[in-house]
CSV table of C-alpha atoms and ligand atoms in Angstrom, one decimal:
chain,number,residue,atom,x,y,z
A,580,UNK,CA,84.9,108.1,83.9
A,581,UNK,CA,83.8,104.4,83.6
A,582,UNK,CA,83.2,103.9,86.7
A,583,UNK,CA,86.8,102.1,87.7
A,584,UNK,CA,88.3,103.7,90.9
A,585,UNK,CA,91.4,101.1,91.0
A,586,UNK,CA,93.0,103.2,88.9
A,587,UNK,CA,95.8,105.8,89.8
A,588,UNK,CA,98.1,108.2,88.2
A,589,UNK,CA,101.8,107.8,88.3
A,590,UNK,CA,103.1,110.9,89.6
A,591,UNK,CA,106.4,111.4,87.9
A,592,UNK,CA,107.3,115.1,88.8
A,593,UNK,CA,106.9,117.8,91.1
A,594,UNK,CA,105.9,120.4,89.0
A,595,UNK,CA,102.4,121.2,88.0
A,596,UNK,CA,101.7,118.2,86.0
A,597,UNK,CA,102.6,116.2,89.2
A,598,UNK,CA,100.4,118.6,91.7
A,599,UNK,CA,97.9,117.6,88.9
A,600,UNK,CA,98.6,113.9,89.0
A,601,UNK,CA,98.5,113.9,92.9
A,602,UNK,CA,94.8,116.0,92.8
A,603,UNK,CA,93.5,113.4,90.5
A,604,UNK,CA,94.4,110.9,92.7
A,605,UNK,CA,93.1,112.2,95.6
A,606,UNK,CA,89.8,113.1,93.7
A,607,UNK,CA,90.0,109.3,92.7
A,608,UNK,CA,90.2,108.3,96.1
A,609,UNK,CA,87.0,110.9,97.5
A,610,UNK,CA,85.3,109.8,95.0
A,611,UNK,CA,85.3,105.7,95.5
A,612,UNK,CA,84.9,106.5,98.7
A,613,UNK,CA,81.7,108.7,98.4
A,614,UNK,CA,80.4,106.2,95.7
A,615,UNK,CA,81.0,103.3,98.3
A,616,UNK,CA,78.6,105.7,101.0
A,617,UNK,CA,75.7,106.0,99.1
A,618,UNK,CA,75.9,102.3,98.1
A,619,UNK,CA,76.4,101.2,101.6
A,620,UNK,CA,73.2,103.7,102.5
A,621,UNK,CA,71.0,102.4,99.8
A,622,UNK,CA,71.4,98.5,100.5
A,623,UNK,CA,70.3,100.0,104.2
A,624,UNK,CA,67.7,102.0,103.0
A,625,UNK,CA,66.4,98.6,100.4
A,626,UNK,CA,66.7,96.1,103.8
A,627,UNK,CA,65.0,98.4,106.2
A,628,UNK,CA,62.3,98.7,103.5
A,629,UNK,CA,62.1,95.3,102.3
A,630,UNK,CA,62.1,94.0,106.4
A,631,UNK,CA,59.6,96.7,107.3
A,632,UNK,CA,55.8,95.5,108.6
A,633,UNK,CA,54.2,98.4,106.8
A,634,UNK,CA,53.9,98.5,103.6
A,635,UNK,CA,55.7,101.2,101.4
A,636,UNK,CA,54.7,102.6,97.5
A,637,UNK,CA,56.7,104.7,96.0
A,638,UNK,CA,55.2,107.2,93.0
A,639,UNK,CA,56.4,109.5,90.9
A,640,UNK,CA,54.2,112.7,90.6
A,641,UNK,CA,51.6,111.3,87.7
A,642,UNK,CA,51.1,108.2,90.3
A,643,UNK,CA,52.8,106.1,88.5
A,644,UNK,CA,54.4,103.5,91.0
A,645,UNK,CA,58.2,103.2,91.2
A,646,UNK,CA,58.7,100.8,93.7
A,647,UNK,CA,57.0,98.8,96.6
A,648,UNK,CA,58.4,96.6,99.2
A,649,UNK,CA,57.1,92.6,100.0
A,650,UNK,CA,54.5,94.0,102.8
A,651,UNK,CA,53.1,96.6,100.5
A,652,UNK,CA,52.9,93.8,97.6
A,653,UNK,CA,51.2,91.1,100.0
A,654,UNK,CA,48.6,94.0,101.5
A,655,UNK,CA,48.2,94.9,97.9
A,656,UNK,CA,47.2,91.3,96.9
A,657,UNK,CA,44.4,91.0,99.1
A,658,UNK,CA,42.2,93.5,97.2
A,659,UNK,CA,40.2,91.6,94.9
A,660,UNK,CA,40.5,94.1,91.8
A,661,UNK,CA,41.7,93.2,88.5
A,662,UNK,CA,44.2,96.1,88.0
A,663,UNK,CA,48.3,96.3,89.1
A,664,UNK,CA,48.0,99.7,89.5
A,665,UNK,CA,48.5,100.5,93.3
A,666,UNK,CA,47.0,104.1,93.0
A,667,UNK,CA,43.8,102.6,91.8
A,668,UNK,CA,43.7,100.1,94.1
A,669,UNK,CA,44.4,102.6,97.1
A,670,UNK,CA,41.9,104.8,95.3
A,671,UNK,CA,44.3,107.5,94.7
A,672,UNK,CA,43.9,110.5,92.3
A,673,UNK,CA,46.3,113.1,91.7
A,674,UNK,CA,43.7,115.9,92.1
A,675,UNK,CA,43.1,114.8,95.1
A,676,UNK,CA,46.4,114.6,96.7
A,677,UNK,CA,47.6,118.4,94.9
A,678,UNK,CA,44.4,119.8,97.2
A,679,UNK,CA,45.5,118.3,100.7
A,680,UNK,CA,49.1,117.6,100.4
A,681,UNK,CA,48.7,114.4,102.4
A,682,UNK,CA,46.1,112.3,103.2
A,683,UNK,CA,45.1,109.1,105.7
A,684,UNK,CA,42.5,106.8,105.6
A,685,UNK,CA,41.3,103.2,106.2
A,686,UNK,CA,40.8,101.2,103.3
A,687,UNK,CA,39.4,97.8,102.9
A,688,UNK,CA,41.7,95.5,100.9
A,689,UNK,CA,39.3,92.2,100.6
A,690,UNK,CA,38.6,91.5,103.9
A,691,UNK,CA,41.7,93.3,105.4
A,692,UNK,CA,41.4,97.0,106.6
A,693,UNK,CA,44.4,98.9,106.0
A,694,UNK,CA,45.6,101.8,107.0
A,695,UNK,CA,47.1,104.3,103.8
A,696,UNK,CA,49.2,107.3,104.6
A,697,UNK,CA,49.8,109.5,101.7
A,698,UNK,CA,52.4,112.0,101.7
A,699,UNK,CA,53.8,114.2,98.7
A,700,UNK,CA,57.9,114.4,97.9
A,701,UNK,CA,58.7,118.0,97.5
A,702,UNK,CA,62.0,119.6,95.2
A,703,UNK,CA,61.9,123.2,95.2
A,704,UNK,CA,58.6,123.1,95.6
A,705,UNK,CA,57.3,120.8,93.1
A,706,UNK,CA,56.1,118.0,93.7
A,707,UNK,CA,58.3,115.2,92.2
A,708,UNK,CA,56.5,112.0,93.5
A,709,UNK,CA,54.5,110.4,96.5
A,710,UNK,CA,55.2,108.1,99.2
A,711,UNK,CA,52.5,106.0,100.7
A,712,UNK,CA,52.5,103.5,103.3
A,713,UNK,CA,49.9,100.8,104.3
A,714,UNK,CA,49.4,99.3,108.0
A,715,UNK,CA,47.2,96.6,108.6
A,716,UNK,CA,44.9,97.3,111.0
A,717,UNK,CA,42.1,94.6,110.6
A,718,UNK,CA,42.7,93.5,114.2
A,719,UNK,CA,42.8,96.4,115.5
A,720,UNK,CA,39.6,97.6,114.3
A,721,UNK,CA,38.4,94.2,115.2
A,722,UNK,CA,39.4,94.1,119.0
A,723,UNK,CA,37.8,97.7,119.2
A,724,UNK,CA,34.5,96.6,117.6
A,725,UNK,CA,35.1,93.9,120.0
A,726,UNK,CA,35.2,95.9,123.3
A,727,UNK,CA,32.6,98.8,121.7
A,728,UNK,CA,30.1,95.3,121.8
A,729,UNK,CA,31.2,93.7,125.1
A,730,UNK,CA,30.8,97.3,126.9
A,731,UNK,CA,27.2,97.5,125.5
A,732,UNK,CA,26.1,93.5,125.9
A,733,UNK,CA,27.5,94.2,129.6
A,734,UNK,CA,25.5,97.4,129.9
A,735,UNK,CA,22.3,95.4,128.2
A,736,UNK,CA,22.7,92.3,130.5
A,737,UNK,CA,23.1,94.2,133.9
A,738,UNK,CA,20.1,96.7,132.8
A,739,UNK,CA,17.5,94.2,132.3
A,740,UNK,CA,18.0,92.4,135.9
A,741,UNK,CA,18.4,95.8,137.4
A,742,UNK,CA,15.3,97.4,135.7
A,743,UNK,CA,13.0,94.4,136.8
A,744,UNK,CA,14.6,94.8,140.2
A,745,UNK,CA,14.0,98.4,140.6
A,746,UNK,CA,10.0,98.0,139.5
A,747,UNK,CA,9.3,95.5,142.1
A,748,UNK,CA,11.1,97.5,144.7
A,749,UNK,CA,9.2,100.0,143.8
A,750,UNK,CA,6.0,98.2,143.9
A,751,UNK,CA,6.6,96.9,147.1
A,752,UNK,CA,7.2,100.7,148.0
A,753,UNK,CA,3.9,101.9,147.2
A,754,UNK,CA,2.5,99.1,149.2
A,755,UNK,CA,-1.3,97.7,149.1
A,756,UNK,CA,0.0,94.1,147.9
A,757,UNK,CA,-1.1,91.2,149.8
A,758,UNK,CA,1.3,88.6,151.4
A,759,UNK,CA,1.1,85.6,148.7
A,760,UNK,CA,2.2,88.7,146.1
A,761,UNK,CA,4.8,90.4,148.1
A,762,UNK,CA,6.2,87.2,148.2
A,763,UNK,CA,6.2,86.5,144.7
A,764,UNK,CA,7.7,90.1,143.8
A,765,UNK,CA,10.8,89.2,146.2
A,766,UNK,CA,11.1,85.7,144.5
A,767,UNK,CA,11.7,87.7,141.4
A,768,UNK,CA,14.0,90.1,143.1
A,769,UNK,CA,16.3,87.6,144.7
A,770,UNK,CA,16.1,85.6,141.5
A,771,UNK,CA,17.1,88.6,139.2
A,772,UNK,CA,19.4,89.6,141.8
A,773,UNK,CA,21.0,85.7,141.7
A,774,UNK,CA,21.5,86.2,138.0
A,775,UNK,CA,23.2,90.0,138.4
A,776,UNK,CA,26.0,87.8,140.9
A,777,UNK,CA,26.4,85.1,138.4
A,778,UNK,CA,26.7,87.3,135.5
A,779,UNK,CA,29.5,89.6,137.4
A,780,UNK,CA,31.1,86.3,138.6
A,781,UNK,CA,31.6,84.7,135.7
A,782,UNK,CA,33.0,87.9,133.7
A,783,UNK,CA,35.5,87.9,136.2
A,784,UNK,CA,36.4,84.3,135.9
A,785,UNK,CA,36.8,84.9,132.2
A,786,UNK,CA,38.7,88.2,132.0
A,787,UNK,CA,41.2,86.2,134.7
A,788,UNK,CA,41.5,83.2,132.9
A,789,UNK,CA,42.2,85.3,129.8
A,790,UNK,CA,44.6,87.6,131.4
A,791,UNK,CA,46.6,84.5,132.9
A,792,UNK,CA,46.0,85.9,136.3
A,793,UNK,CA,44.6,83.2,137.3
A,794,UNK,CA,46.5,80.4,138.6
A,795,UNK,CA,45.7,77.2,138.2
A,796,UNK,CA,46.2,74.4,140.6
A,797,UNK,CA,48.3,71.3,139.2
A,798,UNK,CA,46.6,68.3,141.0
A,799,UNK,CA,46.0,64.9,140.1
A,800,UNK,CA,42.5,64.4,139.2
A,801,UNK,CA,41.2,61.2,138.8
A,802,UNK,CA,38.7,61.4,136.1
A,803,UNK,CA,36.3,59.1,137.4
A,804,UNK,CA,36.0,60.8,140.7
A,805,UNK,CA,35.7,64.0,139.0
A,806,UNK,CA,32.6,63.3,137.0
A,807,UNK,CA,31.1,61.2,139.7
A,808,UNK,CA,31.1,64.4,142.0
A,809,UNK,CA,29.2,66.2,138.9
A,810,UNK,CA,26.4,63.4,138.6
A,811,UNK,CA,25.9,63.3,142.1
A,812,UNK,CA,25.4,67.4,142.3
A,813,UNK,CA,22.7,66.9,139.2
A,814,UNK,CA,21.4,64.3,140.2
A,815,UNK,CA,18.1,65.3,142.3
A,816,UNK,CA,17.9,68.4,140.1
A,817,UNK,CA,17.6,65.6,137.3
A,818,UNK,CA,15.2,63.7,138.8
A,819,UNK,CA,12.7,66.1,139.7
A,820,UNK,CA,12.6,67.7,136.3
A,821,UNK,CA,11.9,64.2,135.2
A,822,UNK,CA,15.4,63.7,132.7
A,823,UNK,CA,17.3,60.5,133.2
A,824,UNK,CA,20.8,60.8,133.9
A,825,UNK,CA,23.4,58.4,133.4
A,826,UNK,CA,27.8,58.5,134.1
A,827,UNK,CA,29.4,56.0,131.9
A,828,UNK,CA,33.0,56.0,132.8
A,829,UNK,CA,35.1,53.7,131.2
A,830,UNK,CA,38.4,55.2,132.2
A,831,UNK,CA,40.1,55.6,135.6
A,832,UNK,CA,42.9,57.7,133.9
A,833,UNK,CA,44.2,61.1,135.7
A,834,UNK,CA,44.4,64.5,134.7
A,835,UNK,CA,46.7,67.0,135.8
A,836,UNK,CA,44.9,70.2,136.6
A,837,UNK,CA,42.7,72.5,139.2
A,838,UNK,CA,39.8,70.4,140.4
A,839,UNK,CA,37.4,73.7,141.0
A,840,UNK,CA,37.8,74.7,137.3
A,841,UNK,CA,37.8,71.6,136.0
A,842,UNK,CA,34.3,71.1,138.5
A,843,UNK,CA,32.9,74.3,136.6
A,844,UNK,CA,34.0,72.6,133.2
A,845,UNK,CA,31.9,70.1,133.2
A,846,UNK,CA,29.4,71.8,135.7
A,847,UNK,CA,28.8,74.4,132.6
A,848,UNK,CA,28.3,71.4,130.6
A,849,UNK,CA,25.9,69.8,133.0
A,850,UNK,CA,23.5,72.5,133.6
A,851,UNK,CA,23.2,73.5,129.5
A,852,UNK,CA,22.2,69.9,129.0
A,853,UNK,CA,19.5,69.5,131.8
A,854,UNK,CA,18.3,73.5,131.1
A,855,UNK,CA,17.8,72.5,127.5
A,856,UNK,CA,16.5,69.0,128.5
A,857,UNK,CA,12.9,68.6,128.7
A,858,UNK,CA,11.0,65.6,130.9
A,859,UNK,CA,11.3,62.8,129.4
A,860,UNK,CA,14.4,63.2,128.3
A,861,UNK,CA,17.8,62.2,128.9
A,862,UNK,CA,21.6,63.6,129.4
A,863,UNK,CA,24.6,61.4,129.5
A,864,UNK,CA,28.0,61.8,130.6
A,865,UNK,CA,30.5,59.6,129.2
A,866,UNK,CA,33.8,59.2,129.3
A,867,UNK,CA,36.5,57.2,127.6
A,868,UNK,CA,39.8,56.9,126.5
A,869,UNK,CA,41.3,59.1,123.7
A,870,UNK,CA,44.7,57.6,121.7
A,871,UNK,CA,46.8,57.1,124.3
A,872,UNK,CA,47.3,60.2,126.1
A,873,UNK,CA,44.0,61.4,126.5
A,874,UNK,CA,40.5,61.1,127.7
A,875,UNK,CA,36.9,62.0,125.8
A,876,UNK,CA,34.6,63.4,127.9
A,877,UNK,CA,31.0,63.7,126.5
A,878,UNK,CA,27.9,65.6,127.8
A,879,UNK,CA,24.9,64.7,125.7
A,880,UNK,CA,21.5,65.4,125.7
A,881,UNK,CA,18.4,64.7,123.6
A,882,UNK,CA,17.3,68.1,124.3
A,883,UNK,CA,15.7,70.9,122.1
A,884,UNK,CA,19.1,71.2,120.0
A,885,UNK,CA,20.5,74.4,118.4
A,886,UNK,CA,19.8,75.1,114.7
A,887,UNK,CA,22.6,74.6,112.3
A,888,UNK,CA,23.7,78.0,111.5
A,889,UNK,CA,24.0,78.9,115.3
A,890,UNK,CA,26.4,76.1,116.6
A,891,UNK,CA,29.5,77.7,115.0
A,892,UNK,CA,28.7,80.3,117.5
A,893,UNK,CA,27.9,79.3,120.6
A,894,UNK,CA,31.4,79.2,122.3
A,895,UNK,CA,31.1,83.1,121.8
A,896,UNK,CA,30.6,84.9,124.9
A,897,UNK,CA,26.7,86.3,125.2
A,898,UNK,CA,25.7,84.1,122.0
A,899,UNK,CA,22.7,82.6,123.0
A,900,UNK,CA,20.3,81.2,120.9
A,901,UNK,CA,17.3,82.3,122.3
A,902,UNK,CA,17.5,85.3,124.0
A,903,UNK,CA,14.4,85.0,125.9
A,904,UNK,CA,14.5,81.5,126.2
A,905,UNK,CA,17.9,81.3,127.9
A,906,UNK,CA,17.5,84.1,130.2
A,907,UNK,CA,14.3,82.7,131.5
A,908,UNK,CA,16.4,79.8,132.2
A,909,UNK,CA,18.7,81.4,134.0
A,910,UNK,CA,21.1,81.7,131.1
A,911,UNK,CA,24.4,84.8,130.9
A,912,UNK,CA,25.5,83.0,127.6
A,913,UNK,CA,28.8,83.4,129.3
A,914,UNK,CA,28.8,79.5,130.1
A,915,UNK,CA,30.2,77.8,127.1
A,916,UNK,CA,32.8,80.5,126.3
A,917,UNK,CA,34.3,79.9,130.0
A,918,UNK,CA,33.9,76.3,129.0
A,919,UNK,CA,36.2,76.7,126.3
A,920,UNK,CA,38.6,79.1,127.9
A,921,UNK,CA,38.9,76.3,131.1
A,922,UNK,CA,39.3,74.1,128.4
A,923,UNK,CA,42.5,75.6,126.6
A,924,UNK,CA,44.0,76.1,129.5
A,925,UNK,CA,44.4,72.6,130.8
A,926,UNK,CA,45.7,71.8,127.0
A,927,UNK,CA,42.4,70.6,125.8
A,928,UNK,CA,40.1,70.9,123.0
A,929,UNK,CA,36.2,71.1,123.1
A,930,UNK,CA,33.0,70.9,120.5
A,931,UNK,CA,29.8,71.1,120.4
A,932,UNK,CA,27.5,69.0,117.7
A,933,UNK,CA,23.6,69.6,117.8
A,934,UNK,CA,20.7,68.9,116.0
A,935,UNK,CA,17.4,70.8,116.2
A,936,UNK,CA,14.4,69.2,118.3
A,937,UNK,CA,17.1,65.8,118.6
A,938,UNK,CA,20.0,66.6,121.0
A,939,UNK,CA,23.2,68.3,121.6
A,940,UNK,CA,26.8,66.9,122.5
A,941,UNK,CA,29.5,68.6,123.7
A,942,UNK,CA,33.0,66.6,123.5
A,943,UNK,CA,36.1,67.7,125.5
A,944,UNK,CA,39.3,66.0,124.7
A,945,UNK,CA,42.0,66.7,127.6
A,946,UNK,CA,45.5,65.2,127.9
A,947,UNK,CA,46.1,63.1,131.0
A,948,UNK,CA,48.6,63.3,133.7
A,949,UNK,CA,52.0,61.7,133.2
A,950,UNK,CA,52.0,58.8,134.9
A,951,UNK,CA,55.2,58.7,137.0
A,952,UNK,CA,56.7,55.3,136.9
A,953,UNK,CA,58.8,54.6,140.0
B,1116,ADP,P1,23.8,80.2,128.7
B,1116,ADP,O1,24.3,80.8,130.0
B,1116,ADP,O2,22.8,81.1,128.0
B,1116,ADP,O3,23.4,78.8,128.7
B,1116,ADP,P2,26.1,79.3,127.2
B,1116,ADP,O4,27.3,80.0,126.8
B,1116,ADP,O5,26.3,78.2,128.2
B,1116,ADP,O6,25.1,80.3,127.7
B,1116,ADP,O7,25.4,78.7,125.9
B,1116,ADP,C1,25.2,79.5,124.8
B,1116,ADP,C2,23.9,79.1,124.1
B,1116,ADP,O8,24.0,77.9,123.5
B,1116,ADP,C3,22.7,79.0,125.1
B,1116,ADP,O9,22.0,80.2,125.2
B,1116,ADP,C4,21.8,78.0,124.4
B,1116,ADP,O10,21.0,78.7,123.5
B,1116,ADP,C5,22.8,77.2,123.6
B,1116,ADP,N1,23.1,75.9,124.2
B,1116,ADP,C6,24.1,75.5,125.0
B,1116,ADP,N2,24.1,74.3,125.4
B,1116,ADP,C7,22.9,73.8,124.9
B,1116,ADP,C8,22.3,72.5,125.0
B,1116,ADP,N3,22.8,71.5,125.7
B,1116,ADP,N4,21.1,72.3,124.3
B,1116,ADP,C9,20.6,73.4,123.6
B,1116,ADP,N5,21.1,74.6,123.5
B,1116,ADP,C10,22.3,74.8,124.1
């Protein structure tokens, strides 16, 4: 009776004290045994709970809480409420749960969105407690918010291109233009048309480098080469806007990486400076080395800069500034986020400083090549 199973009674006769004796003994035995099972099933039951992702609140039937694992406890914490009470922080009332049985919603939790399923415990009938449990689905809801926007900035960006298209087609339809305007409408047309092939281009350089279907090449680069190859295809462009434009190399370190990504790197660079550059001005490519294992590459400009509260954005894809602005300029805002992709994938960083009407610079720190010693 107190609980102590080692214990056993002598049998010491055959007759019916001993058949006694020998059913306590067994009942002893059944007993330990069965006691032993639901331990063993609990202590499963407690490590499944307590190594569970979702979180899990137990209540009795007035809400009061009864037990919740670590997860539940750390989802809990994130609500910034004063009260312990689970069932107030979920926002669970008892008259509530009585009319639907069970219930599922989202719930923010501070700046988490969680997930609550609340199901009732039946005995008999009653209802003798609730079970709820919490899933945190704050990246879930943020990678569909994500693709709900991309979707519709896709949709916008192709539509404005394809609407101008389609009026000048149209135009050029009807006829009763002279020669000088025809000409002007089809500039517009193969212009528009230009940006429709760059946009599509780029998206699919992105969504392959972020995939990892792309393969990169693993070449030797030297650095030098490399950015002497970018001045000297921005050079004219450069000069007949009326920007100086200067390389200062002062490495002749190698990278190891794919020399047509690593060409639309820094060409990405190049072009924002110069489109944002007016005459007058001046862009700069430097480079030099960083610790001893990597090189600095800089792209400045003393361009129209990017007001404070927009720099931390820039690197996201379609963030532009200036709407109008950049897409007169040619712009699909899709240029510093492949930047940053090319960047990550050859084991770099990259940043972007910028001050309003003074300049921008964008830094990219890769790692260089091993150098073989033979
Ligand atoms: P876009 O194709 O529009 O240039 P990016 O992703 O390359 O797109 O750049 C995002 C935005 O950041 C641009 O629209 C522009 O407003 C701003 N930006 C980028 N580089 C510069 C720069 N060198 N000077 C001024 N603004 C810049």
């Amino acid at each position: 009776a107190s609980g102590d199973f080692t214990q056993r009674v002598p049998v010491q006769s055959d007759d019916e004290i001993g058949d006694l004796a020998c059913a306590v003994n067994d009942l002893t035995h059944k007993l330990e045994q069965a006691l032993a099972t639901g331990a063993r099933e609990r202590e499963r039951l407690r490590a499944v709970l307590r190594s569970m992702g979702d979180g899990v609140i137990a209540f009795d039937g007035q809400l009061r809480p009864q037990f919740r694992n670590a997860a539940a406890k750390q989802l809990l914490a994130k609500a910034d409420v004063q009260t312990d009470d689970p069932a107030a922080v979920l926002g669970l009332s008892i008259s509530d749960l009585q009319a639907a049985g069970e219930r599922a919603f989202v719930q923010p939790l501070g700046d988490a969105l969680v997930h609550v399923h609340v199901t009732a415990i039946r005995k008999r009938g009653e209802v003798e407690g609730y079970v709820a449990t919490l899933r945190d689905v704050t990246e879930q809801e943020r990678l569909q918010a994500f693709r709900r926007d991309f979707v519709a900035n896709v949709s916008h960006e192709l539509r404005t291109p394809l609407t101008s298209v389609k009026t000048y087609v149209e135009a050029l339809q009807e006829g009763g233009y002279d020669e000088p305007t025809r000409e002007k409408f089809l500039r517009v047309i193969a212009q528009e048309t230009d940006r429709m092939v760059r946009l599509t281009r780029e998206l699919l350089q992105l969504s392959g480098l972020e995939s990892g279907n792309i393969r990169f090449a693993e070449t030797l680069v030297k650095v030098d080469e490399w950015l002497l190859r970018a001045w000297e295809r921005f050079r004219l462009t450069a000069q007949a806007q009326g920007v100086t434009f200067q390389l200062k190399c002062q490495t002749n370190a190698r990278l190891r990486g794919d020399p047509d990504w690593l060409d639309r790197l820094i060409d990405n660079l190049v072009s924002n400076a110069l489109k944002f550059t007016a005459s007058g001005g001046r862009v700069e490519i430097r480079a030099e080395p960083a610790g001893v294992d990597s090189v600095r590459v800089v792209v400045a400009d003393t361009g129209m800069g990017i007001p404070e509260e927009d720099v931390p954005h820039v690197f996201e894809r379609f963030y532009r500034v200036d709407k109008a602005r950049s897409r007169r300029r040619g712009g699909t805002g899709l240029g510093l986020a492949l930047a940053r992709e090319i960047t990550e994938r050859h084991g770099g960083t990259i940043s972007l400083t910028s001050r309003l009407n003074e300049g921008t610079t964008v830094t990219v720190v890769l790692p260089l090549a091993e150098e073989v010693t033979v």
